[in-house]
């Protein structure tokens, strides 16, 4: 039972401040903020996303007057990786970040979705997803440290508490920002923000909560039989991934709320990570993680796939999936594939939902309460 | 049996050998996955509340549910007594059948009763209701640690959190789904 009818102007001040602090953090870490377009000719190929489409009118000075179909970007990741690929010649783009609106059609009627929302993405040349986990820990430490350390700021945001006073941390290296002792209260739940956050593989969670070892159930038939033996309802699931998600959403995700620390869930099935590098140990798994705090999915990261040929195959696979799902189908982004050829070292990247993070930091129950103009205000149920 | 693929709040469905009312339905999509609908379901016989996530487009069997406007009359040691506004028929539901909803009922409160095969099984209280405040301690100025709220008591005996400016005797609008304060009522 919570009182969420918070003053809109207070919340707007919190939001603005948190966004400044996000920029402050990345600037201090030597990242470059880059702009990426909202409208793109070829969006990413994620099979399940619905994309907003628009038309670019061509001025009469052009020979070809046919309007160009453009799409509202659902993530700037292809553009970010094209920039990252320039690093081998120009170190400027070795550490980049971007905070921009992204668009996903049909995604609302939920506490955590609005069809347009603010996404923070950052990328590192010469790194892997482990470094992204450290970045997440440090970013959250920075956002909570600055809000708690002075009395006036603490008053602005009553939702942070601190166990012990912390000395001003002067060390800005990416690996040693804090020994954080912060905690955060979200909807009456205490979250321990001390480092390190919990880390568990997807398979560890499946074994822990359902007794299913996915390593022994890698085919549709195996997983279906196993789930049926355990009496898990998977009636209308037609693919391995459908069963996976149905079990994850019913048996695992609801239990993530019980974790008192933020949790990195890592190593996802490769079928759910088309832009991520496959694990060296077992290519069934890919180096992808998601960060959950208080049961809310906050961020999604990869060790980036940089093999041009493998990336092409997987984009084609996703293109086919989009055809089968009757979603609009896009061309393969040749410029993107081409750019991968110039990447000489492993890279990593992450997308973090800024609105959701602000909800957590301000103890706001729903994205609708946070946004000044949520989509639901123009619709009546 | 009739089926539907659009799972919505307010529908009654057959699930795990029982009749369940969908009391909350939310869009979810796991990262990189298809769309799902996460539901809170209330068992129409036992009032047990469970969560289940259905794949969007999954066919579910509908329960034939009739909703009729009723009035709450009084509570006695056997349970809650209602009258059907159309037929004037009176019926009783036990405390177990109403579960937590019972606490919102004041004499003459209008609710919807749900009938399965002609038998009333449960009620639906209005999502927002007005109550008089009977106890409201003076709030402490500048007490921001509590987010500017205090505990108040409503005429039905329920305690809720409300802003500091709410006084004894005020009418307040309350969300009956989670017991949260909505606004001051006129």
XYZ file of C-alpha atoms in Angstrom:
567
model
C 0.000 0.000 0.000
C 1.698 3.160 -1.106
C 0.890 6.751 -1.597
C 2.075 7.537 -5.089
C 0.195 10.700 -5.815
C 3.441 12.614 -5.838
C 3.762 16.187 -6.798
C 4.493 16.308 -10.541
C 6.912 19.198 -10.236
C 8.997 17.442 -7.573
C 9.186 14.372 -9.753
C 10.145 16.470 -12.782
C 12.981 18.007 -10.757
C 14.201 14.558 -9.695
C 14.094 13.333 -13.306
C 15.993 16.306 -14.613
C 18.625 15.959 -11.904
C 19.097 12.234 -12.449
C 19.582 12.787 -16.185
C 22.224 15.444 -15.472
C 23.949 13.037 -13.119
C 23.936 10.308 -15.759
C 25.732 12.667 -18.152
C 28.064 13.772 -15.362
C 28.997 10.129 -14.730
C 29.790 9.270 -18.344
C 31.592 12.544 -19.001
C 33.790 11.939 -15.951
C 34.574 8.442 -17.225
C 35.846 9.813 -20.524
C 32.813 8.856 -22.634
C 31.702 10.971 -25.559
C 28.007 11.771 -25.880
C 26.891 11.194 -29.466
C 23.637 11.896 -31.268
C 21.898 9.248 -33.313
C 18.866 9.720 -35.552
C 15.309 9.106 -34.401
C 14.270 8.243 -37.981
C 16.216 5.516 -39.729
C 15.940 3.681 -43.012
C 16.766 0.288 -41.522
C 15.909 -0.356 -37.889
C 17.239 -3.336 -35.945
C 15.734 -6.682 -36.829
C 14.415 -7.861 -33.415
C 11.739 -10.350 -34.471
C 9.037 -9.373 -31.992
C 9.126 -5.582 -32.031
C 6.529 -3.529 -33.875
C 8.039 -0.467 -35.451
C 6.466 2.924 -36.172
C 6.690 3.773 -39.818
C 6.733 7.183 -41.418
C 7.389 8.640 -44.894
C 10.031 11.122 -45.912
C 8.867 13.482 -48.641
C 11.516 14.313 -51.202
C 12.079 17.930 -52.342
C 11.446 18.716 -56.001
C 15.134 19.318 -56.579
C 15.682 15.576 -56.384
C 15.271 13.511 -59.489
C 13.538 10.622 -57.780
C 10.400 11.907 -56.073
C 9.332 8.600 -54.508
C 8.872 9.147 -50.769
C 11.294 7.182 -48.644
C 9.938 4.876 -45.934
C 11.577 5.652 -42.602
C 11.167 4.042 -39.211
C 11.279 5.457 -35.712
C 14.300 3.856 -34.112
C 13.570 1.246 -31.422
C 17.178 1.395 -30.288
C 20.198 3.336 -31.529
C 22.409 0.247 -31.341
C 23.184 -0.127 -35.036
C 24.212 3.522 -35.273
C 26.240 3.262 -32.069
C 28.102 0.232 -33.380
C 28.791 1.978 -36.691
C 30.437 4.772 -34.704
C 32.289 2.326 -32.478
C 33.688 0.642 -35.580
C 35.557 3.834 -36.436
C 37.707 3.387 -33.332
C 40.416 1.433 -35.110
C 41.209 4.627 -37.055
C 40.000 7.274 -34.634
C 40.039 6.704 -30.878
C 37.336 9.386 -30.395
C 34.583 6.820 -30.630
C 36.099 4.184 -28.313
C 33.768 5.081 -25.431
C 30.446 6.553 -26.462
C 27.048 7.095 -24.912
C 23.687 8.350 -26.016
C 20.478 9.200 -24.207
C 17.561 9.448 -26.606
C 13.914 8.688 -27.192
C 13.192 5.295 -28.724
C 9.898 3.936 -30.029
C 8.099 0.605 -29.809
C 4.638 0.325 -31.218
C 1.881 -1.307 -29.214
C 3.858 -1.435 -25.981
C 1.852 0.059 -23.145
C -0.821 -0.830 -20.586
C 1.783 -1.831 -18.081
C 3.562 -0.198 -15.184
C 6.811 -0.157 -17.123
C 5.969 0.481 -20.779
C 5.201 3.537 -22.875
C 5.499 3.435 -26.688
C 8.133 6.166 -26.563
C 10.681 6.163 -23.802
C 14.183 7.312 -22.974
C 16.987 4.875 -23.580
C 20.557 5.248 -22.402
C 23.073 3.289 -24.423
C 26.818 3.111 -23.928
C 29.536 1.186 -25.720
C 33.155 0.333 -25.045
C 35.784 -0.723 -27.556
C 38.170 -3.417 -26.281
C 35.925 -4.771 -23.519
C 33.278 -7.386 -22.785
C 30.003 -7.660 -20.885
C 31.763 -8.008 -17.530
C 32.910 -4.414 -17.836
C 29.315 -3.379 -18.593
C 28.250 -4.947 -15.277
C 30.889 -2.897 -13.467
C 29.704 0.226 -15.304
C 26.132 -0.418 -14.137
C 27.253 -0.818 -10.522
C 29.284 2.377 -10.713
C 26.568 4.378 -12.463
C 23.995 3.462 -9.840
C 26.488 4.197 -7.069
C 27.079 7.614 -8.606
C 23.370 8.376 -8.909
C 22.658 7.386 -5.317
C 25.852 8.771 -3.780
C 25.281 12.268 -5.055
C 21.711 12.326 -3.887
C 22.494 11.259 -0.359
C 25.680 13.010 0.528
C 24.419 16.488 1.188
C 21.547 17.464 3.387
C 19.805 19.686 0.862
C 19.865 16.981 -1.772
C 18.754 14.365 0.708
C 15.723 16.474 1.384
C 14.958 16.668 -2.302
C 14.887 12.901 -2.480
C 13.745 11.219 0.710
C 13.918 7.741 -0.700
C 17.581 7.102 -0.327
C 18.971 6.112 2.988
C 22.536 5.492 3.865
C 23.866 3.131 6.483
C 27.144 4.855 7.146
C 28.456 8.235 6.075
C 30.711 7.867 3.084
C 33.907 9.732 2.452
C 34.003 11.680 -0.771
C 35.318 9.265 -3.353
C 37.930 10.874 -5.546
C 38.795 7.768 -7.493
C 37.155 7.940 -10.875
C 38.645 4.856 -12.483
C 35.953 2.649 -13.909
C 36.759 -0.322 -11.717
C 36.889 1.170 -8.299
C 34.269 3.832 -7.846
C 32.764 2.766 -4.572
C 32.513 0.334 -1.815
C 28.876 1.366 -1.747
C 26.754 0.849 1.331
C 23.662 2.490 -0.065
C 20.247 1.112 0.018
C 17.199 2.085 -1.914
C 13.566 1.697 -0.973
C 11.214 0.884 -3.819
C 7.518 0.309 -3.067
C 8.318 -0.642 0.533
C 11.024 -3.038 -0.582
C 14.597 -2.433 0.556
C 17.266 -2.927 -2.088
C 20.843 -3.316 -0.949
C 23.022 -1.436 -3.429
C 26.384 -2.544 -2.045
C 28.875 -4.008 -4.496
C 29.029 -6.440 -6.103
C 25.445 -6.911 -7.283
C 24.181 -10.497 -7.485
C 25.234 -12.391 -10.618
C 23.436 -15.518 -11.824
C 23.284 -17.258 -15.169
C 19.926 -17.865 -16.817
C 20.478 -21.579 -16.380
C 21.272 -21.237 -12.672
C 17.924 -19.492 -12.218
C 16.092 -22.198 -14.167
C 17.663 -24.928 -12.042
C 17.054 -23.023 -8.807
C 13.408 -22.162 -9.449
C 12.139 -24.910 -11.729
C 14.608 -27.789 -11.533
C 15.069 -27.574 -15.277
C 18.657 -27.749 -16.476
C 18.477 -26.058 -19.871
C 21.796 -27.614 -20.840
C 19.990 -30.940 -20.873
C 16.926 -29.536 -22.631
C 18.223 -27.705 -25.648
C 15.602 -28.900 -28.116
C 11.911 -28.033 -28.332
C 10.906 -31.655 -27.748
C 13.105 -32.071 -24.668
C 12.033 -28.824 -23.037
C 8.353 -29.453 -23.805
C 8.470 -32.923 -22.242
C 10.363 -31.666 -19.224
C 7.906 -28.805 -18.645
C 4.921 -31.115 -19.043
C 6.418 -33.569 -16.562
C 6.686 -30.725 -14.073
C 3.061 -29.724 -14.865
C 4.051 -26.252 -16.007
C 1.344 -24.770 -18.264
C 2.879 -24.307 -21.696
C -0.156 -25.211 -23.831
C 0.144 -22.864 -26.762
C 3.921 -22.731 -27.047
C 5.161 -23.582 -30.508
C 8.864 -22.903 -30.166
C 11.658 -23.522 -27.669
C 11.805 -19.763 -27.006
C 8.043 -19.588 -26.305
C 8.377 -22.287 -23.657
C 11.461 -20.581 -22.283
C 9.648 -17.246 -21.869
C 6.476 -18.796 -20.485
C 8.483 -20.564 -17.794
C 10.683 -17.541 -17.182
C 7.702 -15.192 -16.782
C 5.641 -17.551 -14.624
C 8.219 -19.298 -12.492
C 11.269 -17.057 -12.363
C 10.586 -13.368 -12.996
C 7.984 -13.043 -10.192
C 10.632 -14.365 -7.791
C 13.202 -11.792 -8.824
C 11.425 -9.298 -6.560
C 12.638 -11.326 -3.603
C 16.285 -10.611 -4.368
C 17.442 -7.928 -1.980
C 20.203 -6.830 -4.333
C 20.130 -5.837 -7.980
C 20.743 -8.950 -10.045
C 22.630 -9.468 -13.286
C 21.104 -12.383 -15.145
C 23.669 -13.454 -17.702
C 24.343 -15.882 -20.528
C 21.113 -16.053 -22.503
C 20.259 -18.582 -25.199
C 21.891 -17.425 -28.435
C 18.483 -17.520 -30.130
C 17.578 -14.498 -27.980
C 20.696 -12.482 -28.601
C 21.256 -11.997 -32.303
C 23.729 -9.161 -31.823
C 25.708 -10.801 -29.021
C 28.864 -12.874 -29.152
C 28.343 -16.579 -28.567
C 30.033 -18.033 -25.533
C 33.431 -19.632 -26.162
C 32.486 -22.479 -23.839
C 29.180 -23.363 -25.494
C 27.700 -21.558 -28.507
C 24.202 -22.446 -27.322
C 24.653 -19.503 -24.940
C 25.493 -15.921 -25.788
C 27.255 -13.274 -23.708
C 24.217 -11.195 -22.923
C 22.935 -10.001 -19.559
C 19.936 -8.212 -18.159
C 19.938 -6.157 -14.996
C 16.878 -6.490 -12.750
C 16.244 -4.292 -9.733
C 13.223 -4.939 -7.509
C 11.919 -7.328 -10.162
C 12.028 -4.664 -12.883
C 14.086 -5.188 -16.007
C 16.411 -2.185 -16.239
C 19.115 -2.923 -18.777
C 20.225 -5.341 -21.466
C 23.855 -5.763 -22.515
C 26.086 -7.761 -24.831
C 29.585 -8.673 -25.593
C 29.049 -7.487 -29.127
C 29.089 -9.870 -32.040
C 31.755 -8.479 -34.390
C 32.069 -11.328 -36.882
C 30.536 -9.942 -40.055
C 29.653 -13.291 -41.589
C 28.001 -14.707 -38.480
C 26.140 -11.445 -37.969
C 24.770 -11.628 -41.511
C 23.503 -15.174 -40.971
C 21.773 -14.195 -37.768
C 20.161 -11.100 -39.273
C 18.815 -13.233 -42.108
C 17.435 -15.659 -39.541
C 15.683 -12.805 -37.738
C 14.447 -11.407 -41.037
C 12.772 -14.773 -41.678
C 11.295 -14.798 -38.207
C 9.774 -11.359 -38.850
C 8.246 -12.688 -42.086
C 6.742 -15.638 -40.216
C 5.358 -13.381 -37.502
C 3.840 -11.124 -40.201
C 5.810 -8.126 -38.977
C 7.148 -5.527 -41.395
C 10.405 -6.816 -42.876
C 13.473 -4.635 -43.344
C 16.557 -4.900 -45.509
C 19.816 -6.099 -44.078
C 21.846 -3.046 -43.070
C 24.918 -3.524 -45.282
C 26.569 -0.422 -43.893
C 26.350 -1.949 -40.428
C 27.762 -5.301 -41.546
C 30.506 -3.556 -43.447
C 31.483 -1.505 -40.422
C 31.999 -4.670 -38.366
C 34.934 -5.569 -40.618
C 36.986 -2.733 -39.217
C 36.457 -3.701 -35.575
C 39.688 -5.311 -34.393
C 38.984 -5.871 -30.720
C 36.072 -7.220 -28.671
C 33.435 -4.603 -27.841
C 30.545 -4.369 -25.471
C 27.399 -2.311 -25.274
C 24.291 -1.824 -23.213
C 20.815 -0.293 -23.341
C 19.290 0.962 -20.108
C 15.708 2.177 -19.629
C 16.105 5.621 -18.101
C 12.444 6.055 -17.140
C 12.470 2.760 -15.266
C 15.673 3.689 -13.476
C 14.147 7.022 -12.433
C 11.028 5.194 -11.235
C 13.241 3.104 -8.958
C 15.263 6.042 -7.693
C 12.169 8.125 -6.941
C 9.972 5.286 -5.675
C 7.442 5.899 -8.444
C 5.010 3.043 -8.940
C 4.300 3.351 -12.626
C 5.797 4.953 -15.721
C 2.484 6.745 -16.175
C 3.045 8.577 -12.893
C 6.530 9.570 -13.969
C 6.032 10.815 -17.517
C 4.545 14.281 -17.893
C 2.737 13.155 -21.044
C 2.156 9.389 -20.970
C 0.427 7.890 -24.000
C -2.457 6.626 -21.878
C -3.577 10.236 -21.352
C -4.646 10.504 -24.961
C -6.486 7.184 -24.932
C -9.550 6.111 -23.086
C -9.973 2.449 -22.281
C -17.134 -23.791 -24.494
C -16.513 -20.279 -25.763
C -12.897 -19.157 -25.986
C -11.120 -15.872 -26.427
C -7.629 -14.806 -27.376
C -7.967 -11.337 -25.958
C -7.247 -11.555 -22.281
C -8.672 -8.524 -20.503
C -9.416 -7.336 -17.036
C -12.957 -8.278 -16.003
C -13.156 -11.509 -18.001
C -13.813 -14.765 -16.189
C -11.883 -17.751 -17.482
C -11.441 -21.446 -16.829
C -7.935 -22.077 -15.625
C -6.438 -24.940 -13.622
C -9.843 -26.603 -13.098
C -11.478 -23.513 -11.645
C -13.347 -20.336 -12.529
C -11.165 -17.253 -12.208
C -11.796 -13.575 -12.651
C -9.047 -11.526 -14.266
C -8.585 -8.651 -11.834
C -5.483 -7.185 -13.424
C -4.000 -7.592 -16.886
C -0.756 -6.003 -17.979
C 1.262 -6.007 -21.140
C 4.707 -7.546 -20.716
C 7.383 -8.404 -23.161
C 10.487 -10.089 -21.953
C 13.596 -8.664 -23.617
C 13.853 -10.072 -27.140
C 10.682 -12.099 -26.677
C 7.101 -12.167 -27.871
C 4.347 -10.227 -26.120
C 2.709 -11.737 -23.057
C -0.117 -10.676 -20.772
C 0.554 -10.866 -17.054
C -2.647 -11.382 -15.092
C -3.759 -11.397 -11.535
C -6.559 -13.912 -11.232
C -9.036 -14.307 -8.429
C -10.635 -17.683 -7.889
C -14.392 -17.099 -7.877
C -14.996 -19.819 -5.301
C -12.055 -19.546 -2.910
C -10.951 -15.946 -3.505
C -7.386 -17.150 -3.827
C -5.378 -14.678 -5.902
C -2.654 -15.980 -8.208
C -0.525 -14.491 -10.958
C -0.166 -16.084 -14.336
C 1.373 -14.877 -17.549
C -0.314 -15.907 -20.767
C 1.209 -15.761 -24.191
C -0.561 -13.019 -26.140
C -3.003 -14.668 -28.479
C -3.232 -17.834 -26.381
C -6.789 -19.190 -26.389
C -8.498 -19.358 -23.011
C -11.914 -20.761 -22.125
C -14.443 -18.218 -20.940
C -16.711 -18.798 -17.968
C -20.305 -17.799 -18.510
C -20.504 -14.974 -16.013
C -23.491 -12.746 -15.385
C -22.974 -9.382 -13.698
C -25.922 -7.813 -11.894
C -26.225 -4.642 -9.899
C -26.835 -5.274 -6.218
C -26.990 -3.367 -3.014
C -25.201 -4.288 0.197
C -27.737 -4.488 3.030
C -26.032 -5.574 6.235
C -23.491 -7.913 7.725
C -24.417 -10.537 10.306
C -22.520 -13.400 11.912
C -23.145 -15.606 8.882
C -21.883 -13.206 6.286
C -22.722 -10.296 4.016
C -26.297 -9.800 2.804
C -27.184 -8.256 -0.532
C -30.237 -7.489 -2.627
C -30.412 -7.802 -6.389
C -31.578 -4.401 -7.700
C -33.636 -5.936 -10.523
C -35.246 -8.949 -8.909
C -35.180 -7.685 -5.281
C -33.971 -11.155 -4.433
C -31.797 -11.283 -1.337
C -28.735 -13.438 -0.988
C -25.810 -13.963 1.300
C -22.087 -14.362 0.667
C -19.757 -15.562 3.382
C -16.752 -13.648 4.613
C -14.502 -16.196 2.893
C -16.227 -15.600 -0.444
C -15.726 -11.845 -0.279
C -12.219 -11.946 1.088
C -10.614 -8.574 1.419
C -13.392 -6.808 -0.547
C -15.763 -7.014 2.409
C -14.036 -4.224 4.266
C -15.112 -1.617 1.703
C -18.820 -2.302 2.105
C -20.967 0.297 3.808
C -24.719 0.012 4.097
C -26.388 0.657 0.695
C -23.118 0.439 -1.239
C -23.901 -0.532 -4.822
C -21.783 -3.361 -6.186
C -21.867 -5.823 -9.047
C -22.600 -9.403 -8.100
C -21.219 -12.146 -10.298
C -23.438 -15.124 -11.054
C -22.303 -18.462 -12.430
C -25.211 -20.733 -13.480
C -27.654 -18.536 -11.596
C -25.713 -18.626 -8.311
C -24.057 -15.498 -6.942
C -20.392 -16.307 -6.314
C -18.661 -13.026 -5.733
C -18.944 -9.263 -5.930
C -17.029 -6.473 -7.532
C -16.727 -3.306 -5.466
C -16.368 0.002 -7.343
C -12.688 0.654 -8.142
C -12.880 4.032 -6.400
C -15.074 4.839 -3.411
C -15.602 7.835 -1.103
C -15.220 7.517 2.666
C -15.446 9.899 5.588
C -12.288 10.311 7.653
C -12.935 9.561 11.319
C -9.404 9.849 12.692
C -6.607 11.991 11.399
C -3.691 12.937 13.630
C -2.222 16.383 12.953
C 0.642 16.011 10.468
C 4.166 17.064 11.291
C 5.296 19.984 9.151
C 8.392 19.338 7.110
C 8.309 15.633 7.852
C 9.551 14.634 4.415
C 10.925 11.292 5.582
C 7.434 9.868 5.287
C 6.958 11.367 1.831
C 4.505 13.917 3.263
C 1.904 11.364 4.346
C 0.256 10.218 7.543
C -2.005 7.351 8.611
C -5.722 8.129 8.764
C -8.730 6.033 9.718
C -11.816 5.803 7.496
C -15.417 5.303 8.601
C -15.206 1.618 7.649
C -12.299 1.189 10.075
C -9.663 0.882 7.360
C -6.360 2.716 7.861
C -4.776 4.339 4.812
C -1.950 6.744 4.067
C -3.035 10.236 3.060
C -1.439 13.671 2.580
C -0.858 15.827 5.643
C -3.677 18.287 4.823
C -6.468 15.735 5.290
C -8.574 16.456 8.387
C -11.072 14.521 10.456
C -14.507 14.780 8.812
C -13.128 15.159 5.275
C -14.410 12.903 2.507
C -11.645 11.116 0.604
C -11.616 9.038 -2.564
C -9.883 5.686 -2.122
C -8.648 3.132 -4.635
C -10.262 -0.106 -3.427
C -7.844 -2.272 -5.384
C -4.788 -1.369 -3.339
C -6.220 0.779 -0.555
C -4.377 3.882 -1.685
C -5.526 7.487 -1.324
C -6.688 9.040 -4.604
C -7.884 12.543 -3.808
C -10.097 14.622 -1.616
C -13.762 14.004 -2.448
C -16.494 16.626 -2.443
